[in-house]
XYZ file of C-alpha atoms in Angstrom:
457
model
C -1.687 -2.089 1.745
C 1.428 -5.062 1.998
C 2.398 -7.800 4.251
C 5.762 -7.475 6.358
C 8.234 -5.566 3.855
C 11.230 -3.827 5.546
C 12.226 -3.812 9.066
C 15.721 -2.768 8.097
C 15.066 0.353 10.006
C 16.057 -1.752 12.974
C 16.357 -5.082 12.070
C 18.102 -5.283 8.971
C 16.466 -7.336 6.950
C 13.180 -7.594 4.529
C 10.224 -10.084 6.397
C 7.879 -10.177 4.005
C 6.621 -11.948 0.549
C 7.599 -8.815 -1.619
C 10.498 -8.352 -3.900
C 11.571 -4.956 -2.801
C 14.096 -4.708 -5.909
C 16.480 -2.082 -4.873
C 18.217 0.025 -7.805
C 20.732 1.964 -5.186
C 24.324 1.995 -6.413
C 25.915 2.778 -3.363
C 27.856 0.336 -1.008
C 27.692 1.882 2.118
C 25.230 1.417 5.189
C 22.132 4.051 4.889
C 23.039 4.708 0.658
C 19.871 5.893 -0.832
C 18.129 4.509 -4.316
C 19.870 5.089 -6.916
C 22.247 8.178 -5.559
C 25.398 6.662 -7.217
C 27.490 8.009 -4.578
C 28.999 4.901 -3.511
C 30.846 3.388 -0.527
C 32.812 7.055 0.321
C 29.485 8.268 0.930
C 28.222 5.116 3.167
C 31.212 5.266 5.190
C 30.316 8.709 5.910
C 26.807 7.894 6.716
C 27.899 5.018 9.116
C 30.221 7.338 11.119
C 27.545 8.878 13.486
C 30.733 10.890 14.834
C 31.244 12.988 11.502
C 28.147 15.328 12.060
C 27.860 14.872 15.826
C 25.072 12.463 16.055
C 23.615 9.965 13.487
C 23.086 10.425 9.650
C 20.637 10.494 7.081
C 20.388 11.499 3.581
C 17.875 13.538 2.750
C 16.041 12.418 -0.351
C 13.604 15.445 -1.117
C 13.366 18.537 -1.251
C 17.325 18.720 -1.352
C 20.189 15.783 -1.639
C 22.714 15.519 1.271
C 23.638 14.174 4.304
C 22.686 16.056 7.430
C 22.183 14.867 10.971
C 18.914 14.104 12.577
C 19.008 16.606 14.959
C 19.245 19.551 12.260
C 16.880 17.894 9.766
C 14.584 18.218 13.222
C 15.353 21.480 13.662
C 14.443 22.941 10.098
C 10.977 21.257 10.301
C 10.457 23.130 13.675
C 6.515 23.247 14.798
C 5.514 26.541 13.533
C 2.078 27.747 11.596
C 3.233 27.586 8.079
C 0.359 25.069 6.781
C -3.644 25.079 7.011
C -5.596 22.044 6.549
C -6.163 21.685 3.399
C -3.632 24.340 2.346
C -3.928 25.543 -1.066
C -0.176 25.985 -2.181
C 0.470 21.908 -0.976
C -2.883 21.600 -3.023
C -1.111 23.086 -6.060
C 1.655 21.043 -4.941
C 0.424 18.039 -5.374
C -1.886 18.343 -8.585
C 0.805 19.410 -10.276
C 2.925 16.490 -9.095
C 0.077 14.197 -9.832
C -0.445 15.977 -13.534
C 3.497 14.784 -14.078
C 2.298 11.109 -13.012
C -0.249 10.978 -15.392
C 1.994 11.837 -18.645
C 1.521 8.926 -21.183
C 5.154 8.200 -21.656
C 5.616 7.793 -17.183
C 1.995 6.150 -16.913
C 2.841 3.592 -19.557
C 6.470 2.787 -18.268
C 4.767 1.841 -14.955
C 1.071 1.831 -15.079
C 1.285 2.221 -10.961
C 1.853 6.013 -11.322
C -1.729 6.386 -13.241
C -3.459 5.575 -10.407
C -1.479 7.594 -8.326
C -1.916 10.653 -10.538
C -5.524 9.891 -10.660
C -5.461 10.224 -7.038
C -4.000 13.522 -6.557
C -6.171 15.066 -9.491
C -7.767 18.763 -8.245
C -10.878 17.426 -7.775
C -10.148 14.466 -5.407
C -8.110 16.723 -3.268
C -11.124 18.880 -3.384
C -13.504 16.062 -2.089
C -11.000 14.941 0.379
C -10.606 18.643 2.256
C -14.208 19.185 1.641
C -15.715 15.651 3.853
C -13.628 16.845 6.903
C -16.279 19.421 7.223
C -17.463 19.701 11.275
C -18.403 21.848 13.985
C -15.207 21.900 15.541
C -11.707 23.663 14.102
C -9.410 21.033 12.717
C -6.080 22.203 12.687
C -2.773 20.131 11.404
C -1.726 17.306 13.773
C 2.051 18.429 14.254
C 4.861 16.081 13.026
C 4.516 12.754 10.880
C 6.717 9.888 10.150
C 6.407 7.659 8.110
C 7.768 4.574 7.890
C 6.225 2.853 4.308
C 7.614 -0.889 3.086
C 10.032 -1.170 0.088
C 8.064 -3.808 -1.435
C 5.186 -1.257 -2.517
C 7.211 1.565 -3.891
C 3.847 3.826 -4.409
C 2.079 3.699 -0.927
C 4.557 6.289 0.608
C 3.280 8.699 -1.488
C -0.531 8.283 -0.394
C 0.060 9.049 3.553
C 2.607 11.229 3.197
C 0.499 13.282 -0.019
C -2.967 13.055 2.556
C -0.686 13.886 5.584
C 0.935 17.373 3.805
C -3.136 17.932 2.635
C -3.678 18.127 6.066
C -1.535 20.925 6.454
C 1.129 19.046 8.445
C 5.379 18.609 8.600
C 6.445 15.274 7.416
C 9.114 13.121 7.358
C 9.244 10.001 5.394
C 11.677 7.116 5.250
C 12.054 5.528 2.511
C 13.997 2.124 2.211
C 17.215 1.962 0.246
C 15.607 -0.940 -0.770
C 12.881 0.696 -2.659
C 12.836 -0.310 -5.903
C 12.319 2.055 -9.647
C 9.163 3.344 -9.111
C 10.303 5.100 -5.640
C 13.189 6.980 -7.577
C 11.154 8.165 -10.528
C 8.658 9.107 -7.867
C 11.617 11.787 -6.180
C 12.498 12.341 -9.442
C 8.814 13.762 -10.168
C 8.938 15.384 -6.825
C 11.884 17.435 -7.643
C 10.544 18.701 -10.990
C 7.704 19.836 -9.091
C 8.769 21.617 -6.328
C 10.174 23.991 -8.734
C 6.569 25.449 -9.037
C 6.157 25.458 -6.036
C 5.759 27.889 -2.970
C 8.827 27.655 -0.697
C 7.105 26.250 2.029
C 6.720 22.959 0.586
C 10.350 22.768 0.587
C 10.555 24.243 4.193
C 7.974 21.632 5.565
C 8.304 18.258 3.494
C 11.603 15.949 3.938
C 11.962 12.258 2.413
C 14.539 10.702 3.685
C 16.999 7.184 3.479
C 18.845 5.702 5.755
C 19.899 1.782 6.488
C 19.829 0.056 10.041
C 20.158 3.009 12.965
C 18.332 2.792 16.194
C 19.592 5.802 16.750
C 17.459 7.677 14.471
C 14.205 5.816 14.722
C 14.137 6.824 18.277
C 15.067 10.399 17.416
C 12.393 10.469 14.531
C 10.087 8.987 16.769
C 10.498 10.867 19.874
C 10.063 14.097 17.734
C 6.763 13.522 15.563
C 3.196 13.680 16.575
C 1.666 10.999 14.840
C 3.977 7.705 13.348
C 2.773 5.695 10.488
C 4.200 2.463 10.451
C 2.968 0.364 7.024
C 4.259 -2.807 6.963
C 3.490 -6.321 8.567
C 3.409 -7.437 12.473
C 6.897 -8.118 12.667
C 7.634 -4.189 11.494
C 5.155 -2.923 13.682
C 6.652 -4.417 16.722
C 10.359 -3.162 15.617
C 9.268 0.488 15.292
C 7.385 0.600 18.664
C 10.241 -0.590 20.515
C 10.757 3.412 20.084
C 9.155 5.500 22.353
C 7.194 8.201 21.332
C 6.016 11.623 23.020
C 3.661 11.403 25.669
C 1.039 12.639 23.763
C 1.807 11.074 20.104
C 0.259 8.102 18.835
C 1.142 5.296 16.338
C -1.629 4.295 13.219
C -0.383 0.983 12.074
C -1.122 -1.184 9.015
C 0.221 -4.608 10.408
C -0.373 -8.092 8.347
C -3.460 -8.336 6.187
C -5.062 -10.911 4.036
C -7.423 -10.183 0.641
C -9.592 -12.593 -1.310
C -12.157 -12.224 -4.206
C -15.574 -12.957 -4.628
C -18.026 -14.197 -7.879
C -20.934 -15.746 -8.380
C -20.779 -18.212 -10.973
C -24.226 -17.712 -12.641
C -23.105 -14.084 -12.799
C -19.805 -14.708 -14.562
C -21.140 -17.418 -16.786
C -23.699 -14.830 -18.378
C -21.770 -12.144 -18.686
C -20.399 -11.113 -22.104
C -17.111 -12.244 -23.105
C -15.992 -8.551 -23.159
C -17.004 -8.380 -19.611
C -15.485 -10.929 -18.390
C -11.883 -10.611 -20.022
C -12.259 -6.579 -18.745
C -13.158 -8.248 -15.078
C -10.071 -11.071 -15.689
C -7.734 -7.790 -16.646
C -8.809 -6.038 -13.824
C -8.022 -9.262 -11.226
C -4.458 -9.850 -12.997
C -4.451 -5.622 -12.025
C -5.210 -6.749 -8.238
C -2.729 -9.243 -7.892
C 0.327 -9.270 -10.485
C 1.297 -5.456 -9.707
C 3.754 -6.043 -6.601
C 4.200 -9.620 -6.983
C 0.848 -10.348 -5.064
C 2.392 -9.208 -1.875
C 0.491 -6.037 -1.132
C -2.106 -6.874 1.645
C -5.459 -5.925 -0.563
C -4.430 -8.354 -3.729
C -6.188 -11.681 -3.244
C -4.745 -15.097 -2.471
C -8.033 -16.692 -2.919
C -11.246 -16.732 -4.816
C -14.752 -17.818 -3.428
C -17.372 -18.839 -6.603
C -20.630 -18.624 -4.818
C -23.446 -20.893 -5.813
C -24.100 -24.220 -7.589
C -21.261 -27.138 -7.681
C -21.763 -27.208 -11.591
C -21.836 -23.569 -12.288
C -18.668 -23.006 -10.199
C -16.567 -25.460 -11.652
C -17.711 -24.481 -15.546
C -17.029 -20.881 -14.164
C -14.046 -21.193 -12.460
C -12.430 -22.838 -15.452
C -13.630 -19.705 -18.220
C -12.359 -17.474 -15.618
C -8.768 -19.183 -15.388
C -8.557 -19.474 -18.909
C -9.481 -15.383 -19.539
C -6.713 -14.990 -16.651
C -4.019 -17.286 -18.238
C -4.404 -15.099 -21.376
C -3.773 -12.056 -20.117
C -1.272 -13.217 -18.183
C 0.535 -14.449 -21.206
C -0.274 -11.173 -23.136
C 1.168 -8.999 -20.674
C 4.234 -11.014 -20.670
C 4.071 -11.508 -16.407
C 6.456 -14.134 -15.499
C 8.242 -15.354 -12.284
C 11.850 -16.374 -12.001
C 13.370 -20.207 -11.228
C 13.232 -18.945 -7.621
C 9.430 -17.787 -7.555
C 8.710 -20.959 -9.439
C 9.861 -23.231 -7.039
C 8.638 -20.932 -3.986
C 5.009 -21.506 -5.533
C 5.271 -25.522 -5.486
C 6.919 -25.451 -2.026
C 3.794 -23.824 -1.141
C 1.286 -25.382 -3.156
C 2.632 -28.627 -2.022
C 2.854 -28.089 1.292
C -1.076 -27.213 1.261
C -1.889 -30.694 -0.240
C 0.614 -32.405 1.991
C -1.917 -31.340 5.198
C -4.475 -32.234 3.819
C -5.868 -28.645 2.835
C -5.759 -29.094 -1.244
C -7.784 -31.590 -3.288
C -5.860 -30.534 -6.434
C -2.516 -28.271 -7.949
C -2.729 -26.505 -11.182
C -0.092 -25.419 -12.840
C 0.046 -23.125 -15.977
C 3.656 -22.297 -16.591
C 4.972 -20.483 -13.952
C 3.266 -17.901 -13.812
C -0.320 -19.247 -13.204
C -0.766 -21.422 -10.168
C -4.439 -22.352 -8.822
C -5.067 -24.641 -5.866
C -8.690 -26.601 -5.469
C -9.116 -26.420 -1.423
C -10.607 -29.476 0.552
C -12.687 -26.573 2.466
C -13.329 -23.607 1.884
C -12.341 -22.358 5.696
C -8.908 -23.968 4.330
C -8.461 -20.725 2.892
C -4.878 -19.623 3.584
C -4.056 -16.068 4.562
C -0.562 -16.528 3.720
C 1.598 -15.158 0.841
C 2.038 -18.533 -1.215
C 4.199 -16.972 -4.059
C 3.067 -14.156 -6.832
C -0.015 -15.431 -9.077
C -0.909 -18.917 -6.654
C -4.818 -18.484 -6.313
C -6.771 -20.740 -3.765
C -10.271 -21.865 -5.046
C -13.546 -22.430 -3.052
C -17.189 -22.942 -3.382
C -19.812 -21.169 -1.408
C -23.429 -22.116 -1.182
C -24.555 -18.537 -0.537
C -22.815 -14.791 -0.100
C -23.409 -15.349 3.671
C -21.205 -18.264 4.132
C -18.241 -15.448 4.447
C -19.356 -14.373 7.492
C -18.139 -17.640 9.571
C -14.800 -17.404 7.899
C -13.704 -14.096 7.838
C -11.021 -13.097 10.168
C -9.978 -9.804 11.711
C -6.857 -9.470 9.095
C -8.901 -9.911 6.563
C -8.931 -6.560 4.510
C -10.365 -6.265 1.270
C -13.261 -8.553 -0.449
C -13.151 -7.621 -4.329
C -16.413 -8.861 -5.873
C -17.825 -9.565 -8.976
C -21.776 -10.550 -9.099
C -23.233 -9.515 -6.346
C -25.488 -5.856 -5.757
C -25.359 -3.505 -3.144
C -27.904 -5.002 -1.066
C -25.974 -7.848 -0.667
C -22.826 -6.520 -0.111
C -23.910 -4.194 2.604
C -25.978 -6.868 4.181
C -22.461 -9.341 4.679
C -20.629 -6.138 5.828
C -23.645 -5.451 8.988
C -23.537 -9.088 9.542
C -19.919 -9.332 9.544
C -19.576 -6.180 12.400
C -16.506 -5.532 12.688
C -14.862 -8.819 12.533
C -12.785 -8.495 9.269
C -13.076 -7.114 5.885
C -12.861 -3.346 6.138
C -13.156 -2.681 2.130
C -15.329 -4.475 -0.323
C -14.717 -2.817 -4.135
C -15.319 -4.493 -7.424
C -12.704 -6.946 -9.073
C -9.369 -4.544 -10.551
C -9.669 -1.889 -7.777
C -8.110 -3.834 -4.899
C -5.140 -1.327 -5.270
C -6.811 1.856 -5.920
C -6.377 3.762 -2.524
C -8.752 5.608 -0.876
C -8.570 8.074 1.803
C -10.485 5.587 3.995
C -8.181 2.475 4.126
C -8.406 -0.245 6.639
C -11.419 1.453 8.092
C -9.512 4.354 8.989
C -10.158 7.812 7.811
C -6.539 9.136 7.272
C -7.596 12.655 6.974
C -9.046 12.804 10.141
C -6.227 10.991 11.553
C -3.819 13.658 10.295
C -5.634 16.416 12.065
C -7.092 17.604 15.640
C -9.878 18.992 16.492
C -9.976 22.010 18.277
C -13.277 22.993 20.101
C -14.667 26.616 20.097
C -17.276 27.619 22.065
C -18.206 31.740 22.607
């Protein structure tokens, strides 16, 4: 769901586009977000000889330091969890009823969606489409690794992975900004409802550059989830895993919108400024750096109706904008004309829009000119397209989700046979590029989180 975002597992630094905003108050190497314990507590962490082996702080379900091999120890393979286990189910609705409180959901609208994710009844559908002839049965040990740039996504794959009936362990960045702390914070006040073995079976944890326990963590676990971009991908696996354990990887991805112009042109105006809040949704949340927000927009049919369309849309889109209050900083500002620039210095822009700082929209020469690279939070690229099919010569293999506006199911499912497999593995409606689903990047994550065990009498 985000480009590049924090190899400082091993490398130390954040690669990609995103802001990552850490809140952490600690000085130390490996301080989590926001524990206020300060550098006494990071020299601790950075002095693997103090527990025996390396350190980590343990985020959830209990604060404190321990080493890696005892947090390994007390999440021992065992039978405590069934797939689809109803005390995680309780679990998590009841975490996900705390998300959805109006005074949380309106601090940071994020945590709506999230709640709305774990409701009952999607955790319901979710165990209920695994159904098979075979026995699924947990898949062992996960870890995570999520960026710090999209402070919810952790909560998805690890929330699907404990559904699943399996031990997790998550790392989460000391870079991880707000969101992430209110998110542990939420965790905590539900785990006091809930049945011990949530505690026993679910860890989050923090911890700042250590090979040494990336290896460990990644030796131990079954399955390793590694969100991020190419650069992070190819950091973790320098760590071996088990023999039989497998990675699932979410490397570098590129999103771009859809709409036809006669469409948007004859919709009603509260259509289209529902459709223009939904796309500043898609693509202001997380600075534009998580991999399903678009970078550019493709009007599809006639030059006249695209341009007069194009225009009404940036205006309803420059309003919100400006309602909301979304603005960038001097940096962002001048990271956008860098980039901007740059495209009409080769020769892939006709024109540069600029309105303020926080609106930025670039006419392309081409419409294969369309770049797959982060050019700064709120820069659009703009293209015309004769017909819906066009897409199919430039889509790429990193390209993930198509949000669309104007077009019917026919259509869609028509570009996505003719497309087979060569990019674009979601295609939702304009102001859902965020909302997960349990199928993301054209993997089903339940079924990844499980085995299958044949019986036969």
């Amino acid at each position: 769901m985000l480009d590049d975002a924090d190899t400082a597992i091993d490398a130390g630094a954040d690669v990609g586009p995103g802001t990552g905003m850490g809140t952490g108050t600690g000085t130390g190497v490996g301080v989590g977000v926001g524990t206020g314990a300060g550098a006494a507590l990071g020299e601790v962490l950075d002095d693997d000889a103090a527990f025996g082996g390396p350190a980590l702080e343990v985020r959830f379900p209990a604060a404190g330091v321990v080493p890696v091999e005892a947090l390994l120890g007390e999440l021992r393979p065992g039978g405590q969890l069934a797939v689809g286990d109803g005390r995680v189910r309780a679990f998590l609705s009841a975490f996900g009823k705390r998300l959805l409180r109006p005074a949380l959901a309106r601090r940071h609208p994020e945590l709506g969606s999230l709640g709305f994710f774990l409701r009952p009844s999607e955790l319901a559908r979710t165990v209920e489409a695994l159904g098979t002839e075979h026995i699924r049965v947990p898949r062992g040990l996960i870890f995570h690794v999520p960026p710090a740039n999209v402070d919810t996504v952790f909560v998805y794959s690890w929330a699907l992975s404990a559904l699943m009936g399996n031990r997790n362990v998550v790392r989460l960045s000391p870079r991880a900004g707000a969101v992430a702390e209110v998110i542990v914070e939420t965790l905590h006040e539900s785990l006091a409802e809930a049945d011990p073995v949530v505690a026993a079976t679910q860890r989050i944890v923090s911890y700042d550059r250590s090979d040494a326990i990336t290896a460990a963590l990644s030796a131990a676990c079954d399955l390793r989830v590694i969100w991020g971009g190419d650069r992070t991908v190819h950091a973790i696996r320098r760590h071996a895993l088990a023999p039989h354990a497998r990675d699932l990887v979410f490397p570098d991805r590129s999103s771009f919108a859809v709409v036809r112009a006669a469409a948007w042109l004859c919709a009603p105006r509260a259509a289209r400024v529902t459709v223009a809040e939904g796309f500043v949704n898609d693509t202001y949340w997380f600075d534009q750096a998580a991999c399903s927000s678009p970078r550019t927009v493709f009007w599809v049919g006639a030059a006249g109706d695209c341009d007069a369309a194009r225009a009404d849309f940036s205006d309803h889109v420059s309003r919100v904008v400006t309602v909301r209050g979304w603005g960038v900083d001097t940096a962002m500002a001048v990271e956008k004309r860098v980039s901007t620039y740059g495209l009409a210095a080769d020769g892939l822009a006709e024109s540069v829009e600029f309105r303020g700082n926080a609106l930025a929209n670039v006419t392309l020469a081409a419409a294969a000119a369309a770049p797959r690279q982060w050019l700064g939070a709120g820069t659009f690229a703009h293209a015309r397209l004769g017909a819906l099919a066009e897409l199919a010569a430039l889509v790429e293999r990193r390209d993930q989700t198509m949000t669309h506006f104007g077009f019917g199911q026919d259509e869609l499912e028509e570009l996505a046979r003719g497309l087979a497999g060569r990019g674009v593995d979601r295609m939702v409606p304009v102001g859902s590029a965020l909302s997960f689903h349990r199928v993301w990047d054209g993997v089903d994550l339940p079924g990844e989180f499980t085995r299958l065990v044949t019986v036969i009498r």
